[in-house]
Amino acid sequence: MKSVDAHLAEILATVRPLAPLELELEQTLGTTLAEDVSSPVPLPPFDNSAMDGYAVRVEDLSEIPVTLPVIDDVAAGSLELRAVGPGHAVRIMTGAPLPAGADVVVPVEWTDGGTVSVRIDRRAEAGNAIRRAGEDVQTGEIVLKAGTVIGPAQLGIIAGVGRRRVWARPRPRVVVISTGAELVEPGGPLQPGQIWDSNSYTLTAAVREVGAEGFRAGSVGDDPGMLLDRLDTHLMRADAIITSGGVSMGAYEPVKEALSPLGTVRFEKVAMQPGMPQGFGVLGDDQVPIFALPGNPVSSFVSFMLFVRPALDRMRGLPGGMPETVTARTTGPLRSPSGRRSYLRGVLAADGTVSPAHGQGSHQLAALASANALIVVPEDVTEVEAGASVEVVRL
Ligand code: AMP
Ligand code: MG
């Protein structure tokens, strides 16, 4: 049997970062920057007021209270500014440019708020409530480095330095296909022997959660020909494909039957539980990676976490490796088959304990849904006592 680490290593050696595209700002959320972004101007671009108040000369505040004539009103965006002479005040709003001559802004709360003249009741120090040009960013300074994932704040600073488009690696487009003659769409009735298709929903959601674009391409029964047709339809617009089911040792294994003859997809036993049967390879001229995951719902989800997620990270231009673990104390005993790495479902609590879920079968999706962690039991361990330290992957 192939080890989990060897299987992941093979996957990571095969998948490549997607080529960068020049994307419109609105399209960049969740993409990975492929260039350093710098600012063509200082930010803020000019000295401006941090508060609503009055711009004055600090020497006019030596005796408090003081009443000064208000000679002008400046709002954010004001173009024409009158200088503040000795003994003058200018009413100023947050973000408005600081008029020449002024070296302090007195907040409106420290005054009577007058518009013809203003009485100032409290002394402010020079520079008070003034935001200086370049305080945030200097001209030419790099504000985001290549390799940064663009979230809302990163998107904001790209706009804030005046860019409409940036070079970024797009979110991988991932097509999810489920197989199984027993599957029906949720929402319809179940006939005897049927179950509702949950994997295609789980996997598409998992794809989206890790920052890629998921397309659910439905179910193809157990017909290898139909699977090949469906793959043909979707290969053009896919950066990766995930299938569920049809990869184990029985009859009616449409994924294995359809893809084995191509010679570019390998089906193997990986030394893990759940999720032993795994297929991986590439399809078509573009060598689109395909992950043929086992059909049991917990198996396909765990396989996604261990193999697909790091691959999608790599395609996004991120490092991509084994999920991080934390150490916890198990509240109950654990069992694991010899020679296989187990990923048991558990509930990790704030006190550093993890409670194994009731129902560790690979079909027990409800137990997975009630868990927030996977407890890792190494290959050479078959039993873990309650109270022992274990490594845990947070979900
Ligand atoms: P397979 O890998 O196709 O042999 O399927 C293994 C088990 O997983 C069987 O009990 C299937 O009914 C179940 N299964 C396969 N695909 C799905 C799916 N999309 N949703 C829920 N269960 C599934
Ligand atoms: Mg099946």
mmCIF file of C-alpha atoms in Angstrom, residues 18-263:
data_model
loop_
_atom_site.group_PDB
_atom_site.id
_atom_site.type_symbol
_atom_site.label_atom_id
_atom_site.label_comp_id
_atom_site.label_asym_id
_atom_site.label_seq_id
_atom_site.Cartn_x
_atom_site.Cartn_y
_atom_site.Cartn_z
ATOM 1 C CA LEU A 18 -2.278 28.416 -12.642
ATOM 2 C CA ALA A 19 -0.918 31.039 -15.037
ATOM 3 C CA PRO A 20 -1.525 34.620 -13.866
ATOM 4 C CA LEU A 21 -4.165 36.717 -15.629
ATOM 5 C CA GLU A 22 -4.677 40.456 -15.662
ATOM 6 C CA LEU A 23 -7.898 40.683 -13.662
ATOM 7 C CA GLU A 24 -10.360 43.496 -13.107
ATOM 8 C CA LEU A 25 -10.364 44.606 -9.496
ATOM 9 C CA GLU A 26 -13.870 43.186 -8.938
ATOM 10 C CA GLN A 27 -12.665 39.735 -10.055
ATOM 11 C CA THR A 28 -9.728 39.488 -7.673
ATOM 12 C CA LEU A 29 -11.316 38.425 -4.387
ATOM 13 C CA GLY A 30 -9.743 35.118 -3.354
ATOM 14 C CA THR A 31 -7.108 35.190 -6.104
ATOM 15 C CA THR A 32 -3.370 35.242 -5.443
ATOM 16 C CA LEU A 33 -1.352 38.282 -6.452
ATOM 17 C CA ALA A 34 1.278 37.545 -9.072
ATOM 18 C CA GLU A 35 2.993 40.955 -8.941
ATOM 19 C CA ASP A 36 4.159 43.344 -6.258
ATOM 20 C CA VAL A 37 1.705 46.230 -5.970
ATOM 21 C CA SER A 38 3.143 49.645 -5.150
ATOM 22 C CA SER A 39 1.672 53.094 -4.798
ATOM 23 C CA PRO A 40 2.290 55.827 -7.410
ATOM 24 C CA VAL A 41 1.575 58.524 -4.815
ATOM 25 C CA PRO A 42 1.950 58.962 -1.081
ATOM 26 C CA LEU A 43 -1.054 57.934 1.024
ATOM 27 C CA PRO A 44 -2.663 60.047 2.227
ATOM 28 C CA PRO A 45 -1.723 62.106 -0.853
ATOM 29 C CA PHE A 46 -1.936 65.430 1.082
ATOM 30 C CA ASP A 47 -2.036 66.680 4.676
ATOM 31 C CA ASN A 48 -5.655 66.535 5.822
ATOM 32 C CA SER A 49 -7.886 66.763 8.839
ATOM 33 C CA ALA A 50 -8.592 63.680 10.949
ATOM 34 C CA MET A 51 -11.661 65.265 12.532
ATOM 35 C CA ASP A 52 -14.436 67.769 12.015
ATOM 36 C CA GLY A 53 -13.248 70.990 13.655
ATOM 37 C CA TYR A 54 -11.277 74.176 13.074
ATOM 38 C CA ALA A 55 -7.893 74.610 11.451
ATOM 39 C CA VAL A 56 -5.931 77.334 13.254
ATOM 40 C CA ARG A 57 -2.405 78.427 14.139
ATOM 41 C CA VAL A 58 -1.217 76.941 17.409
ATOM 42 C CA GLU A 59 0.168 80.314 18.553
ATOM 43 C CA ASP A 60 -3.443 81.608 18.598
ATOM 44 C CA LEU A 61 -4.293 79.071 21.287
ATOM 45 C CA SER A 62 -1.944 80.458 23.938
ATOM 46 C CA GLU A 63 -4.873 81.882 25.886
ATOM 47 C CA ILE A 64 -7.965 79.713 26.308
ATOM 48 C CA PRO A 65 -10.830 80.348 25.819
ATOM 49 C CA VAL A 66 -10.274 82.343 22.653
ATOM 50 C CA THR A 67 -12.746 83.533 19.990
ATOM 51 C CA LEU A 68 -11.553 83.666 16.343
ATOM 52 C CA PRO A 69 -13.321 84.745 13.133
ATOM 53 C CA VAL A 70 -14.139 81.832 10.775
ATOM 54 C CA ILE A 71 -12.844 82.910 7.337
ATOM 55 C CA ASP A 72 -13.616 79.765 5.286
ATOM 56 C CA ASP A 73 -15.266 76.365 5.274
ATOM 57 C CA VAL A 74 -13.413 73.374 3.775
ATOM 58 C CA ALA A 75 -15.062 70.058 3.084
ATOM 59 C CA ALA A 76 -13.402 66.820 1.891
ATOM 60 C CA GLY A 77 -12.783 67.331 -1.827
ATOM 61 C CA SER A 78 -12.540 71.140 -1.583
ATOM 62 C CA LEU A 79 -10.225 72.504 -4.271
ATOM 63 C CA GLU A 80 -9.732 76.179 -3.462
ATOM 64 C CA LEU A 81 -8.298 76.863 -0.060
ATOM 65 C CA ARG A 82 -7.671 80.142 1.711
ATOM 66 C CA ALA A 83 -4.601 80.262 3.891
ATOM 67 C CA VAL A 84 -5.138 80.603 7.618
ATOM 68 C CA GLY A 85 -3.622 83.887 8.717
ATOM 69 C CA PRO A 86 -2.752 84.859 12.307
ATOM 70 C CA GLY A 87 -5.909 85.179 14.405
ATOM 71 C CA HIS A 88 -8.045 83.273 11.866
ATOM 72 C CA ALA A 89 -9.896 79.973 11.932
ATOM 73 C CA VAL A 90 -11.133 77.773 9.052
ATOM 74 C CA ARG A 91 -13.971 75.349 9.644
ATOM 75 C CA ILE A 92 -12.745 71.974 8.365
ATOM 76 C CA MET A 93 -14.252 68.518 7.858
ATOM 77 C CA THR A 94 -12.677 65.071 8.153
ATOM 78 C CA GLY A 95 -10.574 64.297 5.070
ATOM 79 C CA ALA A 96 -10.463 67.924 3.877
ATOM 80 C CA PRO A 97 -7.050 69.269 2.850
ATOM 81 C CA LEU A 98 -5.307 71.303 5.522
ATOM 82 C CA PRO A 99 -5.123 74.973 4.470
ATOM 83 C CA ALA A 100 -1.706 76.648 4.356
ATOM 84 C CA GLY A 101 -0.742 78.380 7.573
ATOM 85 C CA ALA A 102 -2.699 76.043 9.839
ATOM 86 C CA ASP A 103 -0.728 73.682 12.072
ATOM 87 C CA VAL A 104 -3.437 72.315 14.338
ATOM 88 C CA VAL A 105 -7.047 71.140 14.079
ATOM 89 C CA VAL A 106 -9.243 71.777 17.104
ATOM 90 C CA PRO A 107 -12.081 69.206 17.233
ATOM 91 C CA VAL A 108 -15.568 70.726 17.044
ATOM 92 C CA GLU A 109 -16.347 69.122 20.399
ATOM 93 C CA TRP A 110 -13.831 71.496 22.066
ATOM 94 C CA THR A 111 -15.585 74.592 20.664
ATOM 95 C CA ASP A 112 -18.998 76.262 20.492
ATOM 96 C CA GLY A 113 -19.291 75.101 16.841
ATOM 97 C CA GLY A 114 -19.696 78.656 15.477
ATOM 98 C CA THR A 115 -19.742 79.379 11.741
ATOM 99 C CA VAL A 116 -19.090 83.142 11.761
ATOM 100 C CA SER A 117 -16.768 83.108 14.729
ATOM 101 C CA VAL A 118 -15.756 80.238 16.949
ATOM 102 C CA ARG A 119 -15.009 80.084 20.662
ATOM 103 C CA ILE A 120 -12.317 77.517 21.455
ATOM 104 C CA ASP A 121 -12.509 76.167 25.013
ATOM 105 C CA ARG A 122 -9.650 73.718 25.076
ATOM 106 C CA ARG A 123 -6.011 73.881 24.023
ATOM 107 C CA ALA A 124 -4.751 71.551 21.303
ATOM 108 C CA GLU A 125 -1.099 70.780 20.617
ATOM 109 C CA ALA A 126 0.559 71.516 17.257
ATOM 110 C CA GLY A 127 -0.224 68.746 14.758
ATOM 111 C CA ASN A 128 -3.367 67.693 16.608
ATOM 112 C CA ALA A 129 -5.887 65.791 14.388
ATOM 113 C CA ILE A 130 -3.735 66.238 11.275
ATOM 114 C CA ARG A 131 -2.984 63.251 9.054
ATOM 115 C CA ARG A 132 0.284 63.848 7.248
ATOM 116 C CA ALA A 133 0.863 62.986 3.580
ATOM 117 C CA GLY A 134 2.667 59.660 3.263
ATOM 118 C CA GLU A 135 1.873 58.624 6.824
ATOM 119 C CA ASP A 136 0.404 55.322 5.584
ATOM 120 C CA VAL A 137 2.374 54.714 2.365
ATOM 121 C CA GLN A 138 5.264 56.513 0.666
ATOM 122 C CA THR A 139 5.534 56.984 -3.096
ATOM 123 C CA GLY A 140 6.773 53.765 -4.687
ATOM 124 C CA GLU A 141 6.334 51.721 -1.535
ATOM 125 C CA ILE A 142 5.164 48.118 -2.045
ATOM 126 C CA VAL A 143 1.826 47.696 -0.327
ATOM 127 C CA LEU A 144 1.227 44.034 -1.287
ATOM 128 C CA LYS A 145 3.740 41.405 -2.304
ATOM 129 C CA ALA A 146 3.304 38.764 -4.998
ATOM 130 C CA GLY A 147 1.880 35.631 -3.384
ATOM 131 C CA THR A 148 -0.608 37.486 -1.201
ATOM 132 C CA VAL A 149 -4.153 36.125 -1.222
ATOM 133 C CA ILE A 150 -6.539 38.974 -1.958
ATOM 134 C CA GLY A 151 -9.192 39.418 0.724
ATOM 135 C CA PRO A 152 -11.407 42.460 1.235
ATOM 136 C CA ALA A 153 -8.704 44.642 2.811
ATOM 137 C CA GLN A 154 -6.120 43.679 0.171
ATOM 138 C CA LEU A 155 -8.645 44.441 -2.573
ATOM 139 C CA GLY A 156 -9.216 47.761 -0.844
ATOM 140 C CA ILE A 157 -5.569 48.806 -0.848
ATOM 141 C CA ILE A 158 -5.243 47.853 -4.541
ATOM 142 C CA ALA A 159 -8.112 50.274 -5.239
ATOM 143 C CA GLY A 160 -6.582 52.692 -2.730
ATOM 144 C CA VAL A 161 -3.392 52.968 -4.794
ATOM 145 C CA GLY A 162 -5.483 53.643 -7.889
ATOM 146 C CA ARG A 163 -5.212 50.326 -9.736
ATOM 147 C CA ARG A 164 -8.103 48.991 -11.866
ATOM 148 C CA ARG A 165 -6.419 45.716 -12.808
ATOM 149 C CA VAL A 166 -3.727 43.503 -11.340
ATOM 150 C CA TRP A 167 -1.933 40.330 -12.339
ATOM 151 C CA ALA A 168 -3.159 37.482 -10.188
ATOM 152 C CA ARG A 169 -3.519 33.714 -10.253
ATOM 153 C CA PRO A 170 -7.236 33.003 -10.624
ATOM 154 C CA ARG A 171 -9.254 30.771 -8.345
ATOM 155 C CA PRO A 172 -9.048 27.233 -9.773
ATOM 156 C CA ARG A 173 -12.294 26.103 -11.442
ATOM 157 C CA VAL A 174 -13.135 22.687 -10.096
ATOM 158 C CA VAL A 175 -15.839 20.434 -11.568
ATOM 159 C CA VAL A 176 -17.399 17.876 -9.207
ATOM 160 C CA ILE A 177 -19.078 14.753 -10.600
ATOM 161 C CA SER A 178 -20.609 11.999 -8.501
ATOM 162 C CA THR A 179 -21.132 8.432 -9.640
ATOM 163 C CA GLY A 180 -23.540 5.789 -8.407
ATOM 164 C CA ALA A 181 -26.731 4.260 -9.815
ATOM 165 C CA GLU A 182 -28.260 4.507 -6.331
ATOM 166 C CA LEU A 183 -28.030 8.318 -6.189
ATOM 167 C CA VAL A 184 -30.948 10.709 -6.487
ATOM 168 C CA GLU A 185 -31.072 14.462 -6.143
ATOM 169 C CA PRO A 186 -32.090 15.785 -2.726
ATOM 170 C CA GLY A 187 -35.612 17.157 -2.870
ATOM 171 C CA GLY A 188 -37.089 14.164 -4.714
ATOM 172 C CA PRO A 189 -38.496 10.939 -3.242
ATOM 173 C CA LEU A 190 -36.369 7.863 -2.503
ATOM 174 C CA GLN A 191 -37.200 4.532 -4.120
ATOM 175 C CA PRO A 192 -36.038 1.335 -2.392
ATOM 176 C CA GLY A 193 -32.253 0.988 -2.610
ATOM 177 C CA GLN A 194 -31.672 4.675 -3.339
ATOM 178 C CA ILE A 195 -29.913 7.381 -1.325
ATOM 179 C CA TRP A 196 -29.703 11.111 -1.820
ATOM 180 C CA ASP A 197 -26.455 12.349 -3.390
ATOM 181 C CA SER A 198 -24.599 14.193 -0.658
ATOM 182 C CA ASN A 199 -20.982 13.958 -1.843
ATOM 183 C CA SER A 200 -21.316 16.309 -4.774
ATOM 184 C CA TYR A 201 -22.702 18.943 -2.404
ATOM 185 C CA THR A 202 -20.057 18.366 0.273
ATOM 186 C CA LEU A 203 -17.208 18.426 -2.210
ATOM 187 C CA THR A 204 -18.424 21.485 -4.132
ATOM 188 C CA ALA A 205 -18.839 23.344 -0.856
ATOM 189 C CA ALA A 206 -15.400 22.214 0.317
ATOM 190 C CA VAL A 207 -13.890 23.481 -2.943
ATOM 191 C CA ARG A 208 -15.489 26.884 -2.419
ATOM 192 C CA GLU A 209 -14.476 27.022 1.214
ATOM 193 C CA VAL A 210 -10.802 26.607 0.374
ATOM 194 C CA GLY A 211 -10.841 29.468 -2.129
ATOM 195 C CA ALA A 212 -11.541 27.783 -5.452
ATOM 196 C CA GLU A 213 -14.622 27.849 -7.692
ATOM 197 C CA GLY A 214 -16.766 24.734 -7.441
ATOM 198 C CA PHE A 215 -19.174 23.568 -10.189
ATOM 199 C CA ARG A 216 -21.441 20.658 -9.378
ATOM 200 C CA ALA A 217 -21.855 18.665 -12.573
ATOM 201 C CA GLY A 218 -24.381 16.194 -11.141
ATOM 202 C CA SER A 219 -24.330 12.433 -11.098
ATOM 203 C CA VAL A 220 -23.678 9.980 -13.940
ATOM 204 C CA GLY A 221 -25.041 6.734 -12.509
ATOM 205 C CA ASP A 222 -22.651 3.801 -12.914
ATOM 206 C CA ASP A 223 -22.114 4.161 -16.651
ATOM 207 C CA PRO A 224 -18.456 4.606 -17.688
ATOM 208 C CA GLY A 225 -19.508 5.970 -21.098
ATOM 209 C CA MET A 226 -21.688 8.597 -19.507
ATOM 210 C CA LEU A 227 -18.822 9.571 -17.211
ATOM 211 C CA LEU A 228 -16.480 10.021 -20.202
ATOM 212 C CA ASP A 229 -19.119 12.147 -21.949
ATOM 213 C CA ARG A 230 -19.585 14.283 -18.870
ATOM 214 C CA LEU A 231 -15.817 14.702 -18.518
ATOM 215 C CA ASP A 232 -15.596 15.708 -22.179
ATOM 216 C CA THR A 233 -18.229 18.380 -21.650
ATOM 217 C CA HIS A 234 -16.513 19.889 -18.635
ATOM 218 C CA LEU A 235 -12.818 19.416 -19.341
ATOM 219 C CA MET A 236 -12.639 22.640 -21.365
ATOM 220 C CA ARG A 237 -13.570 24.867 -18.477
ATOM 221 C CA ALA A 238 -11.976 22.918 -15.624
ATOM 222 C CA ASP A 239 -8.656 23.475 -13.899
ATOM 223 C CA ALA A 240 -9.292 20.316 -11.869
ATOM 224 C CA ILE A 241 -11.913 17.582 -11.648
ATOM 225 C CA ILE A 242 -13.157 15.659 -8.636
ATOM 226 C CA THR A 243 -15.211 12.501 -8.931
ATOM 227 C CA SER A 244 -16.752 10.548 -6.095
ATOM 228 C CA GLY A 245 -17.384 6.820 -5.982
ATOM 229 C CA GLY A 246 -16.635 4.046 -8.418
ATOM 230 C CA VAL A 247 -13.000 3.477 -7.523
ATOM 231 C CA SER A 248 -13.007 0.406 -5.283
ATOM 232 C CA MET A 249 -12.621 -3.318 -5.863
ATOM 233 C CA GLY A 250 -16.186 -4.322 -6.706
ATOM 234 C CA ALA A 251 -18.062 -4.512 -9.990
ATOM 235 C CA TYR A 252 -19.756 -1.342 -11.324
ATOM 236 C CA GLU A 253 -16.793 0.927 -10.659
ATOM 237 C CA PRO A 254 -17.386 3.379 -13.509
ATOM 238 C CA VAL A 255 -14.535 5.770 -12.713
ATOM 239 C CA LYS A 256 -11.958 3.032 -12.641
ATOM 240 C CA GLU A 257 -13.437 1.362 -15.734
ATOM 241 C CA ALA A 258 -13.557 4.583 -17.721
ATOM 242 C CA LEU A 259 -10.199 6.041 -16.762
ATOM 243 C CA SER A 260 -7.865 3.075 -16.242
ATOM 244 C CA PRO A 261 -7.564 2.399 -19.998
ATOM 245 C CA LEU A 262 -6.425 5.991 -20.636
ATOM 246 C CA GLY A 263 -3.172 5.261 -18.810
#
